[in-house]
Structures are given as structure tokens and as C-alpha cells.
């Protein structure tokens, strides 16, 4: 089992930046990748980014490319999501998720463990 704890959310003006963190504990050696998802009020959970645990290979949904950057610090068992030029449409609860399977999917069902999430609110 892997436990995930996110932090770094907050209230930011449009155009600002945030860096979200996700620290993993437990059986991290079995992990293949970490994902970031977001869920805005009244909307379905949406895949945002993925980073492989060992190689750091990244993948992003098209709508965030160029503004979102995922990175990792293996020594700290942490992954990060840097968001630049925040827009009101980025307002959501952001969750990190962990997956063991090497089948590279971006659907929520493909991930095994989830954090509680951190709220990002962007004011116009």
C-alpha cells in the first residue's frame, strides 16, 4: 500500500504560479508512475499529468502543455506539479495518484492509490 499526501494549493491570482507537492510513503519501490488529476466543481475528474517513478518520463494532457511541468525527487519520494500562468479554469481540487502497473493509461481506474487532494483556486 502507498500513502500519498499533497500540499501546495491555495488562492492565487490569474497569471500567478503554484507548485504542488505529493509525498509518497509505504511500498514506493513497486511504483511505476505518479499521476496528477484535477476535479473542478460539477465536473468529472480529469487527468493532467503523469511522471514515471524511476525514469521521470512525463506526459501531459493537451490542454495544460506549456504551463504545467511535473518533476520528481526520488530521494524524497516526492513528485511535483509546477503550474505557470494560472487561469480561473485551473480552479479545482488537485490529487496525485500512484500506479504499479506499467500499462500506461491516464484514466483514474488505472491508478491504485490516491491522495486527499489540495485545493487550487484562481481568481480573475
PDB file of C-alpha atoms in Angstrom, residues 6-14 16-21 36-41 67-68 81-95 117-123:
ATOM      1  CA  UNK A   6      -0.414  16.555  -1.331  1.00  0.00           C
ATOM      2  CA  UNK A   7       0.358  20.118  -0.437  1.00  0.00           C
ATOM      3  CA  UNK A   8       0.938  23.466  -2.074  1.00  0.00           C
ATOM      4  CA  UNK A   9      -2.533  24.518  -3.119  1.00  0.00           C
ATOM      5  CA  UNK A  10      -4.015  27.885  -2.361  1.00  0.00           C
ATOM      6  CA  UNK A  11      -5.696  31.021  -3.648  1.00  0.00           C
ATOM      7  CA  UNK A  12      -3.778  32.669  -6.471  1.00  0.00           C
ATOM      8  CA  UNK A  13      -4.478  35.485  -8.866  1.00  0.00           C
ATOM      9  CA  UNK A  14      -4.685  34.730 -12.553  1.00  0.00           C
ATOM     10  CA  UNK A  16       0.432  33.526 -10.943  1.00  0.00           C
ATOM     11  CA  UNK A  17       2.190  30.248 -10.287  1.00  0.00           C
ATOM     12  CA  UNK A  18       1.938  27.375  -7.855  1.00  0.00           C
ATOM     13  CA  UNK A  19       3.994  24.324  -7.091  1.00  0.00           C
ATOM     14  CA  UNK A  20       2.072  21.336  -5.831  1.00  0.00           C
ATOM     15  CA  UNK A  21       3.853  18.575  -3.966  1.00  0.00           C
ATOM     16  CA  UNK A  36      -1.897  14.259 -11.284  1.00  0.00           C
ATOM     17  CA  UNK A  37      -5.635  14.679 -11.693  1.00  0.00           C
ATOM     18  CA  UNK A  38      -7.941  17.592 -11.050  1.00  0.00           C
ATOM     19  CA  UNK A  39     -11.637  17.888 -10.411  1.00  0.00           C
ATOM     20  CA  UNK A  40     -13.486  21.149 -10.802  1.00  0.00           C
ATOM     21  CA  UNK A  41     -16.897  21.678  -9.198  1.00  0.00           C
ATOM     22  CA  UNK A  67       2.017  25.647 -18.469  1.00  0.00           C
ATOM     23  CA  UNK A  68       2.276  22.518 -16.332  1.00  0.00           C
ATOM     24  CA  UNK A  81       3.450  19.820 -10.359  1.00  0.00           C
ATOM     25  CA  UNK A  82       4.545  23.309 -11.277  1.00  0.00           C
ATOM     26  CA  UNK A  83       1.777  25.421 -12.780  1.00  0.00           C
ATOM     27  CA  UNK A  84       2.533  28.704 -14.507  1.00  0.00           C
ATOM     28  CA  UNK A  85       0.216  31.416 -15.821  1.00  0.00           C
ATOM     29  CA  UNK A  86      -2.701  30.149 -13.781  1.00  0.00           C
ATOM     30  CA  UNK A  87      -6.154  30.719 -15.193  1.00  0.00           C
ATOM     31  CA  UNK A  88      -9.564  30.687 -13.485  1.00  0.00           C
ATOM     32  CA  UNK A  89     -10.255  27.483 -15.422  1.00  0.00           C
ATOM     33  CA  UNK A  90      -7.474  25.803 -13.447  1.00  0.00           C
ATOM     34  CA  UNK A  91      -9.558  26.062 -10.285  1.00  0.00           C
ATOM     35  CA  UNK A  92     -10.040  22.547  -8.966  1.00  0.00           C
ATOM     36  CA  UNK A  93      -9.017  20.039  -6.356  1.00  0.00           C
ATOM     37  CA  UNK A  94      -5.724  18.526  -7.487  1.00  0.00           C
ATOM     38  CA  UNK A  95      -4.916  14.965  -6.484  1.00  0.00           C
ATOM     39  CA  UNK A 117      -6.123  16.419  -2.764  1.00  0.00           C
ATOM     40  CA  UNK A 118      -5.220  20.054  -2.457  1.00  0.00           C
ATOM     41  CA  UNK A 119      -7.450  22.938  -3.475  1.00  0.00           C
ATOM     42  CA  UNK A 120      -6.279  25.377  -6.127  1.00  0.00           C
ATOM     43  CA  UNK A 121      -8.388  28.478  -6.588  1.00  0.00           C
ATOM     44  CA  UNK A 122      -7.538  31.058  -9.213  1.00  0.00           C
ATOM     45  CA  UNK A 123      -9.141  34.478  -9.025  1.00  0.00           C
TER      46      UNK A 123
END
